[in-house]
GROMACS .gro file of N, CA, C and O in nm:
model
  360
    1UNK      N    1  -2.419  -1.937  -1.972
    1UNK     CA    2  -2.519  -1.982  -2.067
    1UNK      C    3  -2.495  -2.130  -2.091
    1UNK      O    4  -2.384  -2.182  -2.082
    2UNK      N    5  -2.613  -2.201  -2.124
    2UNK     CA    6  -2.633  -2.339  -2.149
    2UNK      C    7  -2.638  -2.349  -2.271
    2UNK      O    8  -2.753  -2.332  -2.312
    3UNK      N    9  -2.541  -2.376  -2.374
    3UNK     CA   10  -2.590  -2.410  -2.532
    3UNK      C   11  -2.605  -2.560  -2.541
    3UNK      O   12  -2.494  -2.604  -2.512
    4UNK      N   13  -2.680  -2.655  -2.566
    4UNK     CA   14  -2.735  -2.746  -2.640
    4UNK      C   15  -2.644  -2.791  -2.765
    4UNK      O   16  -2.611  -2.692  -2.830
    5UNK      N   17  -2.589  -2.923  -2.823
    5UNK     CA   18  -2.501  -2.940  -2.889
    5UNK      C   19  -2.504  -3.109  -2.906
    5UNK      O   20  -2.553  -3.182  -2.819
    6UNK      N   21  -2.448  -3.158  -3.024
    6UNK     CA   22  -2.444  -3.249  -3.028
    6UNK      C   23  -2.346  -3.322  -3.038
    6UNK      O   24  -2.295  -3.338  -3.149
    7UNK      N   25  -2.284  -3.402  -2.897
    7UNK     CA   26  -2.170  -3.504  -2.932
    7UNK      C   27  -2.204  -3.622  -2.937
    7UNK      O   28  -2.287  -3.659  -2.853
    8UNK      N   29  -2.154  -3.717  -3.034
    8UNK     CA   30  -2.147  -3.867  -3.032
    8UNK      C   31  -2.070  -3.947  -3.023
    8UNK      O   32  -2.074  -4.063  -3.064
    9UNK      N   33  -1.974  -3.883  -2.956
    9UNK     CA   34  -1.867  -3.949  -2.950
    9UNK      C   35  -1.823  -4.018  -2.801
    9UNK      O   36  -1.808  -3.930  -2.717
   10UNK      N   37  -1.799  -4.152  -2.751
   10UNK     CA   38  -1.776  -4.180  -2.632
   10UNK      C   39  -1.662  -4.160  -2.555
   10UNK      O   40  -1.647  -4.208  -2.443
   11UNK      N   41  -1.572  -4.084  -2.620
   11UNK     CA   42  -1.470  -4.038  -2.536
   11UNK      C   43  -1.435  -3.890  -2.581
   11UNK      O   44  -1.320  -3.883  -2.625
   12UNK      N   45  -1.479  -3.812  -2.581
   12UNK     CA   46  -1.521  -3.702  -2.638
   12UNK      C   47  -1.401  -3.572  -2.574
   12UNK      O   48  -1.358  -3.467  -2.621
   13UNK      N   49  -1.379  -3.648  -2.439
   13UNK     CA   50  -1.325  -3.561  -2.312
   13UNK      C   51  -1.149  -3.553  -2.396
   13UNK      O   52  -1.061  -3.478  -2.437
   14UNK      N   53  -1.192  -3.701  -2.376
   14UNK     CA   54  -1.025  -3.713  -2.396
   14UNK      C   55  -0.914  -3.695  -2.543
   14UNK      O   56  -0.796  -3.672  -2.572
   15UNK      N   57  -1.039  -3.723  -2.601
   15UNK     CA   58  -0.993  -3.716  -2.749
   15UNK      C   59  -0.958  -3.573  -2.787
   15UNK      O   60  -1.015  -3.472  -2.748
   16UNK      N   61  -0.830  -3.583  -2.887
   16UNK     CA   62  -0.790  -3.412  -2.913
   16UNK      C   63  -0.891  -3.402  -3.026
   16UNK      O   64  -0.927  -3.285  -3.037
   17UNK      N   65  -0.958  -3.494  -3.127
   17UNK     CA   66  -1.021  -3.435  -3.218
   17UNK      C   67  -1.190  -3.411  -3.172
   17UNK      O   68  -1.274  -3.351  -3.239
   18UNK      N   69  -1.205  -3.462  -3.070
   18UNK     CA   70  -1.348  -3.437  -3.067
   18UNK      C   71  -1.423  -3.350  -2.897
   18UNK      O   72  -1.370  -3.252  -2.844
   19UNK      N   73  -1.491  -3.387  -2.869
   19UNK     CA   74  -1.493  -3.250  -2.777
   19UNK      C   75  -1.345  -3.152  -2.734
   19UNK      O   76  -1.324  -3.034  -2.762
   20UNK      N   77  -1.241  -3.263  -2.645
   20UNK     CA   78  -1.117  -3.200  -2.593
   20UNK      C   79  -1.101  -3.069  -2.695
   20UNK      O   80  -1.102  -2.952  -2.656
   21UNK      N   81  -1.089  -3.106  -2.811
   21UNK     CA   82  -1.085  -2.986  -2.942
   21UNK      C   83  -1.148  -2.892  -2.948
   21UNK      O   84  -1.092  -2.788  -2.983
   22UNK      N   85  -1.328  -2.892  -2.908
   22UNK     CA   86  -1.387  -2.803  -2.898
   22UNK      C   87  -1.373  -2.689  -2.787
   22UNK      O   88  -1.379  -2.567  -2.799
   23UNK      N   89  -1.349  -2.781  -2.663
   23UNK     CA   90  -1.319  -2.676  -2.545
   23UNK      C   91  -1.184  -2.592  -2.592
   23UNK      O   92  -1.189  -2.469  -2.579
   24UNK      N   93  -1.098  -2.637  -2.631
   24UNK     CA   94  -0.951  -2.586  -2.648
   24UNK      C   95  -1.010  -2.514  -2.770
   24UNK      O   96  -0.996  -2.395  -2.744
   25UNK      N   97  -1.073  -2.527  -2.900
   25UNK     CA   98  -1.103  -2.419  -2.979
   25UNK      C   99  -1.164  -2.270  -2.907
   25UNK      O  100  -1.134  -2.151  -2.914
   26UNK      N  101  -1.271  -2.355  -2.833
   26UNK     CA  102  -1.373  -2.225  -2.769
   26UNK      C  103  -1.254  -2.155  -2.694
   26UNK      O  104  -1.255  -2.037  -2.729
   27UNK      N  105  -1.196  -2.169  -2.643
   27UNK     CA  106  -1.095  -2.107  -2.494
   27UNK      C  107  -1.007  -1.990  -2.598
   27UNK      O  108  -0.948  -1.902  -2.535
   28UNK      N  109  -0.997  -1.987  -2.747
   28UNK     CA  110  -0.951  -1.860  -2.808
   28UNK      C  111  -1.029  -1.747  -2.840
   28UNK      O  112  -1.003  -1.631  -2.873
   29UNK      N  113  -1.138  -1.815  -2.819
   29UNK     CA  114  -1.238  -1.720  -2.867
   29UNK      C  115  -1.266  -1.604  -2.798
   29UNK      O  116  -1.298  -1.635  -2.683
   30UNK      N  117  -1.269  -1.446  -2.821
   30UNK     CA  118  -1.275  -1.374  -2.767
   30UNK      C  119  -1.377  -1.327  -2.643
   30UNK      O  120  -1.480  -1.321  -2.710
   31UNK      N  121  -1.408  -1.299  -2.542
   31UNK     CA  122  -1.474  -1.319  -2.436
   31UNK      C  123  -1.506  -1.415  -2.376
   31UNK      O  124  -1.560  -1.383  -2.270
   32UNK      N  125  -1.499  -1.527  -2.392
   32UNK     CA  126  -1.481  -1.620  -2.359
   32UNK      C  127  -1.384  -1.697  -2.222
   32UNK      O  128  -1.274  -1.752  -2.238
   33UNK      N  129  -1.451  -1.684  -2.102
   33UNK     CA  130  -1.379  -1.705  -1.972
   33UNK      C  131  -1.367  -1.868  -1.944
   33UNK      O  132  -1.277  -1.922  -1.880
   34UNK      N  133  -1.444  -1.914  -1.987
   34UNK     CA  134  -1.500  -2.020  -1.938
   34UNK      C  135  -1.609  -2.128  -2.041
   34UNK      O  136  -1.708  -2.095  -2.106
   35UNK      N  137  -1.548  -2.260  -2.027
   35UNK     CA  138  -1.647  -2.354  -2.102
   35UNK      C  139  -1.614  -2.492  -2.047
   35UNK      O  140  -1.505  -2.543  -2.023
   36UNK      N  141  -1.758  -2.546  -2.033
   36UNK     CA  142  -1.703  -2.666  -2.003
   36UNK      C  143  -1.837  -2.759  -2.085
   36UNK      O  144  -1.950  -2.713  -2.099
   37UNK      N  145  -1.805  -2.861  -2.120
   37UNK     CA  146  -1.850  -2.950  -2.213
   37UNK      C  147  -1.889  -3.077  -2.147
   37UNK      O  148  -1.797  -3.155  -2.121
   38UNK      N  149  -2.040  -3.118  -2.107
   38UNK     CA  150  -2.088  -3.229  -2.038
   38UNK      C  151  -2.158  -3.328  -2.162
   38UNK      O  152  -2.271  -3.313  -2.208
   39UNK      N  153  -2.054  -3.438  -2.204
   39UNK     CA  154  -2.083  -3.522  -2.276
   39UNK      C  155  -2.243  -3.620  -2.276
   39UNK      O  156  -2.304  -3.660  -2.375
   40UNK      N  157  -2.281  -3.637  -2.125
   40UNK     CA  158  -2.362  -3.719  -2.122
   40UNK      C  159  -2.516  -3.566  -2.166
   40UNK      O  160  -2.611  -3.577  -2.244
   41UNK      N  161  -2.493  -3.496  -2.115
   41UNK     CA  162  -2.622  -3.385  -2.131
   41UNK      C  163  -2.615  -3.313  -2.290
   41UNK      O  164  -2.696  -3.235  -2.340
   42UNK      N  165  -2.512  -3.359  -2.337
   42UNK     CA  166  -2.491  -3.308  -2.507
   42UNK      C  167  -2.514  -3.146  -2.478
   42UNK      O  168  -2.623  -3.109  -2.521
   43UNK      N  169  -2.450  -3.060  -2.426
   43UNK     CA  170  -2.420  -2.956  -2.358
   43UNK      C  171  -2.312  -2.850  -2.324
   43UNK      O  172  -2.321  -2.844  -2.201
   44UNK      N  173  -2.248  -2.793  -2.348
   44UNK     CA  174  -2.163  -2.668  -2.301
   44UNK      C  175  -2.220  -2.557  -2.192
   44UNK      O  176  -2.324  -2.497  -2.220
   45UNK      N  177  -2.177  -2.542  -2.116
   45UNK     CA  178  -2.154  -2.438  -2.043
   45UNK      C  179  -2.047  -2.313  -2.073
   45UNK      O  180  -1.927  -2.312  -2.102
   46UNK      N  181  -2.122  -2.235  -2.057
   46UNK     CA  182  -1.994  -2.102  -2.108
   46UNK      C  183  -2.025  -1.980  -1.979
   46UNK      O  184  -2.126  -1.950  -1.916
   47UNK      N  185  -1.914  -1.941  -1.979
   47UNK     CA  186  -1.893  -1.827  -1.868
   47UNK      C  187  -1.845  -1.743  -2.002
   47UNK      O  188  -1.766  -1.789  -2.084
   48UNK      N  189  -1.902  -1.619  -2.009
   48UNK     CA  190  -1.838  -1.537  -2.129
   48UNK      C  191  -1.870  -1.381  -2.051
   48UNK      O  192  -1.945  -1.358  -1.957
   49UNK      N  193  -1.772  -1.277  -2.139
   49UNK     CA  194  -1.812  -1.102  -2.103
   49UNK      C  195  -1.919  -1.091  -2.208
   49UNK      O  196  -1.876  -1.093  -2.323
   50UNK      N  197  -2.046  -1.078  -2.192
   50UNK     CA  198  -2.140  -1.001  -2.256
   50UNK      C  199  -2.105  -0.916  -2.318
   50UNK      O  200  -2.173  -0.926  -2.420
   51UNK      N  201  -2.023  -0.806  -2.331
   51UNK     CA  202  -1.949  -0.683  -2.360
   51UNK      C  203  -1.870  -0.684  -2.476
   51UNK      O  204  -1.835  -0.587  -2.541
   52UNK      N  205  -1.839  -0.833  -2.500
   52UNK     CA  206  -1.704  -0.849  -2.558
   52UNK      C  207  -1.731  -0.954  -2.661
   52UNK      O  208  -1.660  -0.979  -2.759
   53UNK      N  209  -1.889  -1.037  -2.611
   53UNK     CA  210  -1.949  -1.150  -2.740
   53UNK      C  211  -2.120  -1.145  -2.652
   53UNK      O  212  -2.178  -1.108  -2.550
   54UNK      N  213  -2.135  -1.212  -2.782
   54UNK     CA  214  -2.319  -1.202  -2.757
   54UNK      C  215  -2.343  -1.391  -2.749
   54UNK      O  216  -2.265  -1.481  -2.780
   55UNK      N  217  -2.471  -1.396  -2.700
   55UNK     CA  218  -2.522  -1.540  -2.674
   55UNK      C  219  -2.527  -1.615  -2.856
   55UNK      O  220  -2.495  -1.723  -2.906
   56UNK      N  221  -2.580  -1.496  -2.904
   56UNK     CA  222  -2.564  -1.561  -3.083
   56UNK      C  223  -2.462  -1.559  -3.120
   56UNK      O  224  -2.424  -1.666  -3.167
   57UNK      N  225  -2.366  -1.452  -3.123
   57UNK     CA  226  -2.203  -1.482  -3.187
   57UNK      C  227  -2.140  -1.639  -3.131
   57UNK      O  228  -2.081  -1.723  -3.199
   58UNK      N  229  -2.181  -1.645  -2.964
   58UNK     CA  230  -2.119  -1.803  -2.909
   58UNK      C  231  -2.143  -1.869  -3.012
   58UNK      O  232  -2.054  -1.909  -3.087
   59UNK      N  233  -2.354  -1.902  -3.043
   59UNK     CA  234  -2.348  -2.023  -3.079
   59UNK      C  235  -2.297  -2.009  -3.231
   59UNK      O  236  -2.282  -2.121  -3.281
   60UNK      N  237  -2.265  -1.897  -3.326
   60UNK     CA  238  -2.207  -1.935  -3.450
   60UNK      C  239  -2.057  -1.988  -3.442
   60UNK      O  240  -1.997  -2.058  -3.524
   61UNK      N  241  -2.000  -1.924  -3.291
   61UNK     CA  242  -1.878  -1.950  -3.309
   61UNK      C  243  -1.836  -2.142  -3.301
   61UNK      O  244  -1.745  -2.200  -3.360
   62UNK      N  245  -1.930  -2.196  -3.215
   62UNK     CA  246  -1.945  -2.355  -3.199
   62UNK      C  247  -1.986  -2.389  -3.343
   62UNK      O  248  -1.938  -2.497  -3.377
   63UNK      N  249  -2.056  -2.332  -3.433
   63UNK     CA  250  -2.159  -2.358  -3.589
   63UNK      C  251  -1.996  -2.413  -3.596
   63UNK      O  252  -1.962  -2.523  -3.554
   64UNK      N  253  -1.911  -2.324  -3.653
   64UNK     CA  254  -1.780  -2.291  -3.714
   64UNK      C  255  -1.684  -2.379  -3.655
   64UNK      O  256  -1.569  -2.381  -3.698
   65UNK      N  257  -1.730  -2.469  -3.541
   65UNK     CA  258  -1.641  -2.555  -3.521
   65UNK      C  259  -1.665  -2.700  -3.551
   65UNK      O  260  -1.591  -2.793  -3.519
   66UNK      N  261  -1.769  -2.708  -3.611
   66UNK     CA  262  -1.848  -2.802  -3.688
   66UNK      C  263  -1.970  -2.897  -3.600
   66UNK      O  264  -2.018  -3.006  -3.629
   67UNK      N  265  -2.004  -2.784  -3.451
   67UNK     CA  266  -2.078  -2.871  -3.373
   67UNK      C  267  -2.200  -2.763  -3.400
   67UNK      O  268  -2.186  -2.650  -3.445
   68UNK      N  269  -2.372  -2.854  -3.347
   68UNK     CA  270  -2.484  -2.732  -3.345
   68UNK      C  271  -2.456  -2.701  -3.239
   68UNK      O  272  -2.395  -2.771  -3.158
   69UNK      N  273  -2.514  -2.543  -3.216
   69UNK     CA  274  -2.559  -2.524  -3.121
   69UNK      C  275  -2.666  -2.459  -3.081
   69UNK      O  276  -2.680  -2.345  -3.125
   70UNK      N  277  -2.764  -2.509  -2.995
   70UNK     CA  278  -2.873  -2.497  -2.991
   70UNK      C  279  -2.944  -2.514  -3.141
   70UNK      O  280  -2.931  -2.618  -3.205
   71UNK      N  281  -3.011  -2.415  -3.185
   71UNK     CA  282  -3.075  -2.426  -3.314
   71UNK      C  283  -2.985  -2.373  -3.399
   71UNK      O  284  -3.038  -2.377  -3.510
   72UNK      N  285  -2.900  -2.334  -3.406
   72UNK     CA  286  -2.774  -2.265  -3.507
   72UNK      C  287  -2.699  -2.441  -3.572
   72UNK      O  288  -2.619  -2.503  -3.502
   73UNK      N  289  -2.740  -2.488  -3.696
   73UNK     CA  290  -2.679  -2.634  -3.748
   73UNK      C  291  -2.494  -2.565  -3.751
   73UNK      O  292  -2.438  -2.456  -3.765
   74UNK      N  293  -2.460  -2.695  -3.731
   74UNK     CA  294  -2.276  -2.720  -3.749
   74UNK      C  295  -2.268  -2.642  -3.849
   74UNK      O  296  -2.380  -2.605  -3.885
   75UNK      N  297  -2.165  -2.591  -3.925
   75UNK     CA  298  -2.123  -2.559  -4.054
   75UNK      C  299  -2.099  -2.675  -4.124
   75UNK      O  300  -2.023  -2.757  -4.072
   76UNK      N  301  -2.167  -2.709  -4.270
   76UNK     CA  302  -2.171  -2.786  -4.332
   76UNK      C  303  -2.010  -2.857  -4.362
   76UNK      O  304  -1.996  -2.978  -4.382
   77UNK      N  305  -1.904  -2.765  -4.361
   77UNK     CA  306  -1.758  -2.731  -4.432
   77UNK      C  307  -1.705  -2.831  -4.295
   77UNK      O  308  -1.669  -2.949  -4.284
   78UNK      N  309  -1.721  -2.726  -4.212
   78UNK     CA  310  -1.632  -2.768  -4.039
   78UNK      C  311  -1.686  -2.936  -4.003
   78UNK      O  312  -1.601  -3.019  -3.970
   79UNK      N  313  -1.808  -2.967  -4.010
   79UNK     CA  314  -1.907  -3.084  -3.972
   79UNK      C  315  -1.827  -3.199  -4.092
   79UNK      O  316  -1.862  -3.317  -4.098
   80UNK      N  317  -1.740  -3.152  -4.164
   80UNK     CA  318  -1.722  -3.274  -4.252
   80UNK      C  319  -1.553  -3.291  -4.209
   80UNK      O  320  -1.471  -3.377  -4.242
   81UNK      N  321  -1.543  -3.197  -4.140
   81UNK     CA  322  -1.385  -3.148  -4.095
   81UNK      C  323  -1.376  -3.215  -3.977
   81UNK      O  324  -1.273  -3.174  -3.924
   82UNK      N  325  -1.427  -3.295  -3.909
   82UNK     CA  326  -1.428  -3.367  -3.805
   82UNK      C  327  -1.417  -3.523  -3.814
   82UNK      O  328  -1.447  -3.594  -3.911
   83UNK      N  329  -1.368  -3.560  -3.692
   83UNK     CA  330  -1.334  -3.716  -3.745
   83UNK      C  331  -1.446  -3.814  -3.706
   83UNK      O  332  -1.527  -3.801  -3.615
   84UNK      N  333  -1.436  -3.903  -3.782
   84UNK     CA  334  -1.563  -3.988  -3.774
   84UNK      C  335  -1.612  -3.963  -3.651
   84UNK      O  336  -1.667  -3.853  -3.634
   85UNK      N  337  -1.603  -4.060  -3.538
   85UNK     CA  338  -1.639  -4.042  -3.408
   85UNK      C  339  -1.721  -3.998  -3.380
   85UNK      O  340  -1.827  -4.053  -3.348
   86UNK      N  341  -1.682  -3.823  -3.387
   86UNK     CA  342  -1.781  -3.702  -3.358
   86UNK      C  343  -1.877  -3.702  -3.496
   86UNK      O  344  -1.932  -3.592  -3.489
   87UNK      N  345  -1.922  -3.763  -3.606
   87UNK     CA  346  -2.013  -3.703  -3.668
   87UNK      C  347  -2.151  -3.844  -3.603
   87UNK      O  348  -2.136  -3.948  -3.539
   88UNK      N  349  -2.273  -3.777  -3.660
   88UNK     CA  350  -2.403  -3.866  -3.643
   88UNK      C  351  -2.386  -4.004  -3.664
   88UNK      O  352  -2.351  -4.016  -3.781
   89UNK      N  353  -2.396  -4.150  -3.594
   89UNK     CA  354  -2.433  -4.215  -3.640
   89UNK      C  355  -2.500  -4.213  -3.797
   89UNK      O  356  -2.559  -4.121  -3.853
   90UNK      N  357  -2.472  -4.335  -3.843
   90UNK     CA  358  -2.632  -4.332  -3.967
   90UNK      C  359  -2.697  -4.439  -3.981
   90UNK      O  360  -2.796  -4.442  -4.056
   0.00000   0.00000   0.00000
Protein backbone atom coordinates (compact mmCIF):
# COMPACT_ATOMS: atom_id res chain seq x y z
CA UNK A 1 0.00 0.00 0.00
CA UNK A 2 0.86 3.64 -0.87
CA UNK A 3 -0.05 5.99 2.13
CA UNK A 4 0.35 9.70 1.31
CA UNK A 5 2.06 11.72 4.21
CA UNK A 6 3.62 14.69 4.94
CA UNK A 7 7.41 15.34 5.35
CA UNK A 8 9.19 18.66 5.45
CA UNK A 9 11.99 17.97 6.38
CA UNK A 10 15.28 17.91 4.04
CA UNK A 11 17.07 15.28 5.52
CA UNK A 12 14.38 13.28 6.71
CA UNK A 13 16.35 9.86 5.76
CA UNK A 14 19.00 10.50 7.92
CA UNK A 15 17.75 12.20 10.78
CA UNK A 16 16.81 9.92 13.94
CA UNK A 17 14.01 12.41 14.77
CA UNK A 18 12.32 12.75 11.60
CA UNK A 19 11.45 10.28 8.92
CA UNK A 20 14.62 7.71 9.96
CA UNK A 21 12.18 7.65 13.27
CA UNK A 22 9.18 6.98 11.47
CA UNK A 23 10.44 3.96 9.50
CA UNK A 24 12.12 2.54 12.76
CA UNK A 25 8.71 3.38 14.68
CA UNK A 26 6.58 1.67 11.85
CA UNK A 27 9.05 -1.58 11.75
CA UNK A 28 7.37 -2.45 15.55
CA UNK A 29 4.28 -2.31 14.53
CA UNK A 30 2.50 -5.45 14.31
CA UNK A 31 2.16 -6.90 10.70
CA UNK A 32 4.13 -4.85 9.41
CA UNK A 33 6.96 -6.48 6.94
CA UNK A 34 8.01 -3.73 5.24
CA UNK A 35 8.16 0.25 4.84
CA UNK A 36 9.93 2.42 3.06
CA UNK A 37 9.60 6.24 3.12
CA UNK A 38 10.20 8.37 -0.29
CA UNK A 39 10.89 11.89 0.90
CA UNK A 40 10.65 13.61 -2.43
CA UNK A 41 6.89 11.86 -3.23
CA UNK A 42 5.81 12.70 0.59
CA UNK A 43 4.96 8.90 0.67
CA UNK A 44 5.41 5.47 2.46
CA UNK A 45 5.27 2.30 1.08
CA UNK A 46 4.24 -0.58 3.29
CA UNK A 47 4.42 -4.31 2.70
CA UNK A 48 2.09 -5.49 5.65
CA UNK A 49 -0.06 -9.18 6.56
CA UNK A 50 -3.61 -8.13 5.92
CA UNK A 51 -4.47 -10.77 8.58
CA UNK A 52 -2.63 -9.27 11.22
CA UNK A 53 -3.45 -5.14 10.42
CA UNK A 54 -5.86 -3.40 8.15
CA UNK A 55 -5.06 -0.45 5.53
CA UNK A 56 -6.95 1.91 8.31
CA UNK A 57 -5.27 0.61 11.51
CA UNK A 58 -1.69 1.48 9.22
CA UNK A 59 -2.80 4.86 8.60
CA UNK A 60 -3.86 5.56 12.47
CA UNK A 61 -0.83 3.87 13.40
CA UNK A 62 1.43 6.77 11.27
CA UNK A 63 -1.72 9.47 12.88
CA UNK A 64 0.08 8.31 16.32
CA UNK A 65 3.37 8.98 15.15
CA UNK A 66 2.58 12.49 14.58
CA UNK A 67 2.65 12.21 10.63
CA UNK A 68 -0.91 12.31 8.22
CA UNK A 69 -1.67 9.77 6.52
CA UNK A 70 -3.51 9.94 3.65
CA UNK A 71 -6.71 11.67 5.00
CA UNK A 72 -6.27 10.36 8.67
CA UNK A 73 -4.54 14.20 10.26
CA UNK A 74 -1.19 13.56 12.58
CA UNK A 75 -2.29 13.29 16.18
CA UNK A 76 -2.52 16.67 17.49
CA UNK A 77 -0.31 15.36 20.92
CA UNK A 78 2.45 13.26 18.65
CA UNK A 79 2.55 16.36 15.74
CA UNK A 80 3.76 18.67 18.58
CA UNK A 81 6.11 15.75 19.76
CA UNK A 82 8.25 16.17 16.82
CA UNK A 83 11.14 18.35 16.19
CA UNK A 84 10.92 21.42 14.40
CA UNK A 85 12.22 20.27 11.05
CA UNK A 86 9.50 17.77 10.53
CA UNK A 87 6.55 20.11 11.44
CA UNK A 88 4.80 22.58 8.48
CA UNK A 89 6.55 25.45 7.51
CA UNK A 90 4.42 28.68 8.49
Amino acid sequence: IIIKTKIYCDHCLDCGDCGGKLIHDLSFVKGIKKNILDPRAMALTITFNPSKITSVKLREEISKLGYDADDIKADPAAYQKLDGCCKKPE
